[in-house]
Amino acid sequence: MKIPSVKGFRDVLPNEAAARRILIERARAVLESYGFGEIEIPLMERGELFARSVGSTSDIVEKEMYAFDDRDGTQIALRPEGTASVVRAYLEAGLSRAMPIARLYYLGPMFRRERPQKGRFRQFTQIGAEFLGRDDAEADAETLCLVADICEVAGLSGYRIEVNSLGDGECRPAYREALVEFGRARLADLCDDCKARLERNPLRLLDCKNEACSAVTADAPMMIDHLCEPCRTHHDRVLQLVGELGVELTHNPRMVRGLDYYCRTAFEVSAEGLGAQGAVGGGGRYDGLVAELGGPQLPGIGFAFGLERMQLAAGDDRPELNLDIFVAPMAAEAAGPAMALARRLRREGWKVEIGASDKKLKAQLKRADKVGVRYAILLGPDELESGRATVRNLGARSDHPGCFALDATAEEIGRELEGTN
Ligand code: AMP
C-alpha cells in the first residue's frame, strides 16, 4: 500500500525546483545588492517565542502553529514565520551591541496548519528580510523599494504594494478602543469570528472577508485618521520618499496584517493570477519587538515573500531541466569508455546523461529526445576501433553526423558539437 504525503505538505518536482532556484538566486542578488547578509535560523523554536512576538491572540498562534512537547517537556513549535527567530538569534549572538544596525535575510520553510487550497499549504517557503536598528522613514522607504525590486526580478505581473500605517503605542490604544466600541454597537451583525475576537484583536474586523462584516465596517473608524503627530509625519515622509523613488504604492486603510508586533508602516504585496490567496508577500515595522524579546529598545522593519505564490503568480514558464548531451554506449565494452567520456564532459560543465549499453540505440535516442538534449554522442565497437566518437545533432534537420577523437580537448569537442548545427 502506498503511503501518501501529509495533508498540506507537498513535493517540489525538478522543473519547479529549478524555477524556484532561479527565483531564489535573483531575489538573493537583489537582497545582497541592498547590503543584506544571509542568516540561517532553525526550523524549531520554543513555542513561547511566537506567543510573545506574533501574539497569543493571533490566528497563527491560536489555531495554526505546530506546537508540541519535546521528550524532555520543552514546549516546541515549528516556526510559522521568520522574524521572531531572526530577532532571537540576533540577540542571542550579542549582535545588538556588535551590530546595532543590521540587515539580515533568511530563506526556508515555514509551517502553519491552515486549510490547504491553491497557494496555501501547511509547509511553504519564505524569503524574508529584517532591517534592524533604524526607525527613520528613510529605512521604510528603502525597504519598500527593495520589495518592489524583488517583485520586478521575480517577474510578477501587475503586482501591487498596499500600505497603511498602524500607528504606535501612543495613538493605537485610543484607536483600538474606538474600534471596539464601534464593533460592540454592531455586534449582532458581525460574523462569529469577529464577535469572538472583537475585544482581543479588534483590528482584524477590518480585514474580515465576510461580506456582512465588510458592510458593517464600511464606515468604521480607520487608524490612518487617528494617527498621532509623529506617526503622521513618519507616514507622510515614507510616502513622499517612495514617490520620489518612482515606486508605486496603493493606500489601503483596511490593511492591518495579522500579527501583533507591527506598528506604523505595514504593507502587503499582491499579484495577479492567485485568486483568493492574492498576497505574495507582506511586512512592516515592528519597533517594540526587540525589547519584547528581552533586548534593548531597537526598532526594525521587515517583510517576507512566499515562494510558492510568487511562482504561481509569475506563471508557468518553468524552464525544462534541459541537458546538453546524451552519451549512448552501443555495446557492453563501450560502457566504460562512455562513462569516462561523460565524466570528462561533466567536469567541463556540460549536463550529461548516459544511456545503458544493453538498450538499443533507437531506445536510447528516444530517451535523449525526452530529456531535451541537443547532442547525442554515440560510442560502439566501430568508434572504439577508430578511436573517434560519433556526434549527432538531434535538433538539426539534416543528418550529417560529426565525430571527434576520444582524446580530444574540451575545446575541440565543443567545436565539433557546434559544427553539427
Ligand atoms: P504573512 O507573514 O502571513 O503575511 O506571510 C507572508 C507571505 O508568506 C504571504 O504573502 C504568502 O506569500 C506566504 N504564505 C503565508 N502563509 C502561507 C501558506 N499557508 N501557504 C503558502 N504561502 C503562504
Coordinates of C-alpha atoms and ligand atoms in Angstrom, one line a residue:
M1 CA 0.0 0.0 0.0
K2 CA 1.3 3.5 -0.9
I3 CA 1.8 5.9 2.0
P4 CA 0.5 9.4 1.0
S5 CA 2.2 12.6 2.0
V6 CA 0.8 14.6 4.9
K7 CA -2.1 16.9 4.1
G8 CA -0.9 20.3 3.1
F9 CA 2.7 19.2 2.7
R10 CA 3.8 19.0 -0.9
D11 CA 6.7 17.8 -3.1
V12 CA 8.5 20.1 -5.4
L13 CA 9.5 18.2 -8.5
P14 CA 12.6 19.0 -10.6
N15 CA 11.2 21.6 -13.0
E16 CA 9.5 23.6 -10.3
A17 CA 12.6 23.2 -8.1
A18 CA 14.8 24.5 -11.0
A19 CA 12.4 27.5 -11.5
R20 CA 12.5 28.1 -7.8
R21 CA 16.3 28.1 -7.7
I22 CA 16.3 30.8 -10.4
L23 CA 13.8 32.9 -8.4
I24 CA 15.9 32.5 -5.2
E25 CA 19.1 33.4 -7.0
R26 CA 17.5 36.6 -8.3
A27 CA 16.0 37.6 -5.0
R28 CA 19.2 36.9 -3.2
A29 CA 21.1 39.1 -5.7
V30 CA 18.7 42.0 -5.0
L31 CA 18.9 41.5 -1.3
E32 CA 22.7 41.4 -1.3
S33 CA 22.8 44.4 -3.5
Y34 CA 21.0 46.2 -0.7
G35 CA 23.6 45.0 1.8
F36 CA 21.6 42.2 3.4
G37 CA 23.5 39.2 4.6
E38 CA 22.0 35.7 5.0
I39 CA 21.2 34.3 8.4
E40 CA 20.2 30.6 8.8
I41 CA 17.7 30.1 11.6
P42 CA 16.4 26.7 12.9
L43 CA 13.1 25.2 11.9
M44 CA 12.1 24.7 15.6
E45 CA 11.9 27.2 18.4
R46 CA 10.5 27.3 21.9
G47 CA 6.7 27.9 21.5
E48 CA 6.8 30.9 23.8
L49 CA 8.9 32.8 21.3
F50 CA 6.0 33.0 18.9
A51 CA 3.4 33.5 21.6
R52 CA 5.3 36.5 22.8
S53 CA 6.2 38.0 19.3
V54 CA 3.5 37.1 16.9
G55 CA 0.9 37.4 19.7
S56 CA -1.0 34.8 21.6
T57 CA -4.3 36.1 20.1
S58 CA -3.2 35.9 16.5
D59 CA -4.6 33.2 14.3
I60 CA -1.1 31.8 13.8
V61 CA -0.5 31.1 17.4
E62 CA -4.1 30.3 18.4
K63 CA -5.0 28.0 15.6
E64 CA -2.2 27.2 13.2
M65 CA 1.0 26.6 15.0
Y66 CA 2.5 23.1 15.1
A67 CA 3.3 23.0 18.7
F68 CA 4.2 20.0 20.8
D69 CA 6.2 18.9 23.9
D70 CA 9.6 17.6 23.3
R71 CA 10.6 14.4 25.2
D72 CA 12.1 16.5 28.0
G73 CA 8.9 18.5 28.3
T74 CA 10.2 21.6 26.5
Q75 CA 7.4 23.3 24.5
I76 CA 8.5 23.3 20.9
A77 CA 7.0 24.9 17.8
L78 CA 7.8 24.5 14.1
R79 CA 8.4 28.1 13.1
P80 CA 5.3 29.7 11.5
E81 CA 7.3 32.8 10.4
G82 CA 10.9 34.1 10.4
T83 CA 11.0 37.5 12.1
A84 CA 10.8 36.3 15.7
S85 CA 13.6 33.8 15.1
V86 CA 15.8 36.3 13.4
V87 CA 15.4 38.7 16.3
R88 CA 16.0 35.9 18.9
A89 CA 19.2 34.9 17.0
Y90 CA 20.4 38.5 16.7
L91 CA 20.0 39.0 20.5
E92 CA 21.4 35.6 21.4
A93 CA 24.6 36.3 19.3
G94 CA 25.0 39.7 21.1
L95 CA 24.6 41.5 17.7
S96 CA 22.5 44.3 19.2
R97 CA 25.8 45.6 20.7
A98 CA 28.2 44.5 17.9
M99 CA 25.9 45.4 15.0
P100 CA 23.2 47.8 16.2
I101 CA 22.2 48.4 12.6
A102 CA 21.8 45.0 10.9
R103 CA 20.4 43.9 7.5
L104 CA 19.6 40.2 7.6
Y105 CA 17.7 37.9 5.2
Y106 CA 16.6 34.3 5.5
L107 CA 15.2 31.6 3.4
G108 CA 13.4 28.4 4.2
P109 CA 10.2 26.5 5.0
M110 CA 7.6 27.8 7.4
F111 CA 4.7 25.8 8.9
R112 CA 1.1 26.8 9.5
R113 CA -1.7 24.4 10.0
E114 CA -4.1 26.3 7.7
R115 CA -6.8 24.8 5.5
P116 CA -4.9 23.8 2.3
Q117 CA -6.0 25.2 -1.1
K118 CA -4.4 26.7 -4.2
G119 CA -1.4 28.7 -3.0
R120 CA -2.0 27.8 0.6
F121 CA -0.1 25.0 2.2
R122 CA 0.9 23.8 5.6
Q123 CA 4.6 23.9 4.7
F124 CA 5.6 26.7 2.5
T125 CA 8.8 28.6 1.7
Q126 CA 9.6 32.2 2.6
I127 CA 12.4 34.5 1.6
G128 CA 12.4 37.4 4.1
A129 CA 14.5 40.3 5.3
E130 CA 14.8 42.2 8.6
F131 CA 16.3 45.7 8.7
L132 CA 17.1 46.3 12.4
G133 CA 18.2 49.4 14.3
R134 CA 16.7 52.2 12.2
D135 CA 13.4 53.9 12.9
D136 CA 13.6 56.7 10.3
A137 CA 11.2 57.0 7.4
E138 CA 14.1 56.5 5.0
A139 CA 14.6 52.9 6.2
D140 CA 10.9 52.2 5.5
A141 CA 11.2 53.8 2.0
E142 CA 14.3 51.8 1.2
T143 CA 12.6 48.6 2.4
L144 CA 9.6 49.3 0.2
C145 CA 11.9 50.0 -2.7
L146 CA 13.6 46.7 -2.1
V147 CA 10.2 44.9 -2.0
A148 CA 9.4 46.4 -5.4
D149 CA 12.8 45.4 -6.8
I150 CA 12.2 41.8 -5.7
C151 CA 8.8 41.8 -7.4
E152 CA 10.5 43.0 -10.6
V153 CA 13.1 40.4 -10.7
A154 CA 10.5 37.7 -9.8
G155 CA 8.6 38.7 -13.0
L156 CA 5.4 39.3 -11.1
S157 CA 2.9 40.8 -13.4
G158 CA 0.6 43.6 -12.2
Y159 CA 1.9 43.5 -8.6
R160 CA 0.5 46.0 -6.1
I161 CA 2.1 47.2 -2.9
E162 CA -0.6 48.3 -0.5
V163 CA 0.5 50.3 2.5
N164 CA -1.1 51.5 5.7
S165 CA 0.0 53.0 9.0
L166 CA -0.9 51.0 12.1
G167 CA 0.1 53.8 14.4
D168 CA 2.2 53.2 17.5
G169 CA 1.9 52.8 21.3
E170 CA 0.9 56.4 21.5
C171 CA -2.1 56.5 19.2
R172 CA -3.2 52.9 18.6
P173 CA -4.6 52.2 22.1
A174 CA -7.2 55.0 21.7
Y175 CA -8.0 54.0 18.2
R176 CA -8.3 50.4 19.3
E177 CA -10.8 51.4 21.9
A178 CA -12.8 53.5 19.4
L179 CA -12.9 50.4 17.1
V180 CA -14.0 48.1 19.9
E181 CA -16.8 50.5 20.7
F182 CA -17.9 50.7 17.1
G183 CA -17.9 46.9 16.9
R184 CA -19.8 46.5 20.2
A185 CA -22.6 48.7 18.9
R186 CA -23.0 46.4 15.9
L187 CA -22.1 43.0 17.5
A188 CA -25.3 41.3 16.2
D189 CA -24.3 41.9 12.6
L190 CA -20.8 40.5 12.8
C191 CA -19.6 37.0 11.9
D192 CA -18.8 34.6 14.8
D193 CA -15.0 35.1 14.3
C194 CA -15.3 38.8 14.6
K195 CA -17.6 38.6 17.6
A196 CA -15.1 36.3 19.3
R197 CA -12.1 38.4 18.7
L198 CA -13.6 41.9 18.9
E199 CA -12.2 42.6 22.4
R200 CA -8.9 40.7 21.9
N201 CA -7.9 41.6 18.4
P202 CA -10.3 44.2 17.1
L203 CA -8.2 45.3 14.1
R204 CA -9.0 42.0 12.4
L205 CA -12.5 43.4 12.0
L206 CA -11.2 45.5 9.2
D207 CA -9.8 42.7 7.0
C208 CA -12.6 40.1 7.6
K209 CA -13.6 38.6 4.3
N210 CA -17.2 38.1 5.4
E211 CA -19.4 40.3 3.3
A212 CA -21.7 41.2 6.2
C213 CA -18.7 42.3 8.2
S214 CA -17.4 44.4 5.3
A215 CA -20.7 46.1 5.1
V216 CA -20.8 46.8 8.8
T217 CA -17.3 48.2 8.8
A218 CA -17.6 50.3 5.7
D219 CA -17.8 53.4 7.9
A220 CA -15.7 52.1 10.8
P221 CA -13.0 54.4 12.2
M222 CA -9.7 54.0 10.4
M223 CA -6.3 54.1 12.0
I224 CA -5.0 56.5 9.4
D225 CA -7.4 59.2 10.7
H226 CA -6.3 58.6 14.3
L227 CA -2.5 58.8 13.9
C228 CA -0.6 60.9 16.4
E229 CA 1.6 63.6 15.0
P230 CA 4.9 61.7 14.9
C231 CA 3.2 58.7 13.2
R232 CA 1.5 61.1 10.7
T233 CA 4.8 62.8 9.9
H234 CA 6.6 59.5 9.5
H235 CA 3.9 58.1 7.2
D236 CA 3.8 61.2 5.0
R237 CA 7.6 61.2 4.7
V238 CA 7.6 57.4 3.7
L239 CA 5.1 58.1 1.0
Q240 CA 7.0 61.1 -0.2
L241 CA 10.3 59.3 -0.4
V242 CA 8.9 56.2 -2.1
G243 CA 7.1 58.5 -4.6
E244 CA 10.5 60.2 -5.4
L245 CA 12.0 56.7 -6.0
G246 CA 9.3 56.1 -8.6
V247 CA 7.8 53.1 -6.7
E248 CA 4.0 53.0 -6.9
L249 CA 2.1 52.3 -3.7
T250 CA -1.6 51.9 -3.1
H251 CA -3.0 53.2 0.2
N252 CA -5.3 50.6 1.9
P253 CA -6.7 51.9 5.2
R254 CA -8.2 48.4 5.9
M255 CA -4.9 46.5 5.7
V256 CA -4.0 45.6 9.3
R257 CA -1.8 42.5 9.0
G258 CA -2.4 39.5 11.2
L259 CA 0.4 39.9 13.7
D260 CA 0.6 41.9 16.9
Y261 CA 4.0 43.2 16.6
Y262 CA 3.6 45.7 13.7
C263 CA 3.5 49.4 14.2
R264 CA 3.5 52.4 11.8
T265 CA 4.3 51.2 8.2
A266 CA 2.6 48.0 7.2
F267 CA 2.4 46.6 3.7
E268 CA 1.2 43.8 1.6
V269 CA 2.1 42.8 -1.9
S270 CA -0.5 41.2 -4.2
A271 CA -0.1 39.9 -7.7
E272 CA -2.4 38.8 -10.5
G273 CA -3.2 35.1 -11.1
L274 CA -3.5 34.0 -7.5
G275 CA -7.3 34.0 -6.9
A276 CA -8.3 34.1 -3.3
Q277 CA -4.8 33.9 -2.0
G278 CA -3.7 37.2 -3.5
A279 CA -0.9 38.1 -1.2
V280 CA 2.6 37.1 -2.3
G281 CA 4.3 39.0 0.5
G282 CA 3.9 41.3 3.3
G283 CA 5.7 43.0 6.2
G284 CA 6.0 46.1 8.3
R285 CA 7.7 48.0 11.1
Y286 CA 8.0 46.4 14.5
D287 CA 9.7 48.9 16.8
G288 CA 8.7 47.1 20.0
L289 CA 9.6 43.6 19.1
V290 CA 13.3 43.5 20.0
A291 CA 12.6 44.8 23.5
E292 CA 9.6 42.5 23.8
L293 CA 12.0 39.6 23.2
G294 CA 14.3 40.8 26.0
G295 CA 16.6 43.0 24.0
P296 CA 17.2 46.8 24.0
Q297 CA 14.8 49.3 22.6
L298 CA 15.8 48.7 19.0
P299 CA 13.4 49.4 16.1
G300 CA 13.1 47.2 13.0
I301 CA 11.3 46.7 9.7
G302 CA 11.0 43.6 7.6
F303 CA 9.0 41.5 5.2
A304 CA 8.6 38.0 3.8
F305 CA 7.6 36.7 0.4
G306 CA 6.1 33.2 -0.2
L307 CA 8.0 31.5 -2.9
E308 CA 5.2 29.1 -3.9
R309 CA 2.8 32.0 -4.5
M310 CA 5.5 34.0 -6.3
Q311 CA 6.0 31.1 -8.7
L312 CA 2.3 30.7 -9.2
A313 CA 1.9 34.4 -9.9
A314 CA 4.9 34.5 -12.2
G315 CA 3.1 32.0 -14.4
D316 CA 4.0 28.5 -15.6
D317 CA 7.2 29.4 -17.6
R318 CA 9.1 26.7 -15.8
P319 CA 12.3 26.0 -17.5
E320 CA 12.6 22.4 -18.5
L321 CA 15.6 20.8 -16.9
N322 CA 17.5 20.8 -20.2
L323 CA 20.5 18.6 -20.5
D324 CA 23.2 19.3 -23.1
I325 CA 24.5 15.9 -24.2
F326 CA 23.3 12.3 -24.2
V327 CA 26.1 9.7 -24.4
A328 CA 24.9 6.4 -25.9
P329 CA 27.1 3.3 -25.4
M330 CA 26.2 0.8 -28.0
A331 CA 27.9 -2.3 -26.6
A332 CA 28.9 -3.6 -23.2
E333 CA 32.6 -2.9 -24.0
A334 CA 31.7 0.7 -24.8
A335 CA 30.1 1.4 -21.4
G336 CA 33.4 2.0 -19.5
P337 CA 34.8 4.5 -22.1
A338 CA 31.4 6.1 -22.5
M339 CA 31.2 6.7 -18.7
A340 CA 34.7 8.1 -18.7
L341 CA 33.8 10.4 -21.6
A342 CA 30.6 11.5 -19.8
R343 CA 32.5 12.2 -16.6
R344 CA 35.1 14.3 -18.6
L345 CA 32.3 16.3 -20.3
R346 CA 30.5 16.9 -16.9
R347 CA 33.7 18.3 -15.5
E348 CA 33.8 20.7 -18.4
G349 CA 30.4 22.0 -17.3
W350 CA 28.1 20.2 -19.7
K351 CA 25.0 18.5 -18.3
V352 CA 25.2 14.9 -19.5
E353 CA 23.0 11.9 -19.3
I354 CA 24.3 8.4 -20.3
G355 CA 22.2 5.5 -21.5
A356 CA 22.5 1.8 -20.7
S357 CA 24.6 -0.2 -23.1
D358 CA 22.0 -3.1 -23.2
K359 CA 19.4 -0.8 -24.7
K360 CA 19.0 -0.5 -28.5
L361 CA 20.3 2.8 -30.0
K362 CA 16.8 3.7 -31.0
A363 CA 15.5 3.5 -27.5
Q364 CA 18.5 5.4 -26.2
L365 CA 17.9 8.2 -28.8
K366 CA 14.2 8.3 -27.8
R367 CA 15.3 8.9 -24.2
A368 CA 17.8 11.6 -25.4
D369 CA 14.9 13.3 -27.1
K370 CA 12.8 13.1 -24.0
V371 CA 15.4 14.8 -21.8
G372 CA 15.7 17.5 -24.4
V373 CA 19.4 17.3 -25.2
R374 CA 20.7 18.8 -28.4
Y375 CA 23.6 16.4 -29.0
A376 CA 24.0 12.6 -28.8
I377 CA 27.4 11.1 -28.7
L378 CA 27.5 7.5 -29.9
L379 CA 30.1 5.1 -28.8
G380 CA 30.0 1.5 -30.2
P381 CA 32.6 -1.1 -31.4
D382 CA 33.3 0.9 -34.6
E383 CA 34.0 4.1 -32.6
L384 CA 36.2 2.2 -30.1
E385 CA 38.1 0.7 -33.1
S386 CA 38.7 4.1 -34.8
G387 CA 39.1 6.0 -31.5
R388 CA 36.6 8.6 -32.7
A389 CA 33.1 9.2 -31.2
T390 CA 30.1 9.9 -33.4
V391 CA 28.2 13.1 -32.8
R392 CA 24.6 13.7 -33.8
N393 CA 22.8 17.0 -33.6
L394 CA 19.2 15.9 -32.6
G395 CA 17.9 19.4 -33.2
A396 CA 19.2 19.8 -36.8
R397 CA 17.1 18.6 -39.7
S398 CA 20.0 17.4 -41.8
D399 CA 21.6 14.3 -40.6
H400 CA 25.3 14.7 -41.0
P401 CA 27.0 13.3 -38.0
G402 CA 30.3 14.7 -36.8
C403 CA 33.0 13.0 -34.9
F404 CA 35.8 13.7 -32.5
A405 CA 38.8 11.8 -31.2
L406 CA 38.2 10.2 -27.8
D407 CA 41.3 12.1 -26.5
A408 CA 40.2 15.4 -28.0
T409 CA 40.3 18.5 -25.7
A410 CA 37.1 20.1 -24.4
E411 CA 37.5 23.0 -27.0
E412 CA 37.9 20.5 -29.8
I413 CA 34.8 18.6 -28.7
G414 CA 32.9 21.9 -28.3
R415 CA 33.8 23.0 -31.8
E416 CA 32.7 19.6 -33.2
L417 CA 29.4 19.8 -31.5
E418 CA 28.9 23.4 -32.8
G419 CA 29.9 22.2 -36.3
T420 CA 27.0 19.8 -36.5
N421 CA 24.5 22.7 -36.2
Ligands
AMP1 P1 2.4 36.6 6.2 O1 3.6 36.9 7.1 O2 1.4 35.8 6.8 O3 1.9 37.8 5.5 O4 3.1 35.7 5.1 C1 4.0 36.3 4.1 C2 3.8 35.5 2.8 O5 4.0 34.2 3.0 C3 2.4 35.6 2.2 O6 2.2 36.7 1.5 C4 2.4 34.4 1.4 O7 3.1 34.6 0.1 C5 3.2 33.4 2.1 N1 2.4 32.5 2.9 C6 1.8 32.7 4.1 N2 1.1 31.6 4.5 C7 1.2 30.7 3.5 C8 0.6 29.4 3.3 N3 -0.1 28.8 4.2 N4 0.9 28.8 2.1 C9 1.6 29.4 1.2 N5 2.2 30.6 1.3 C10 2.0 31.3 2.5

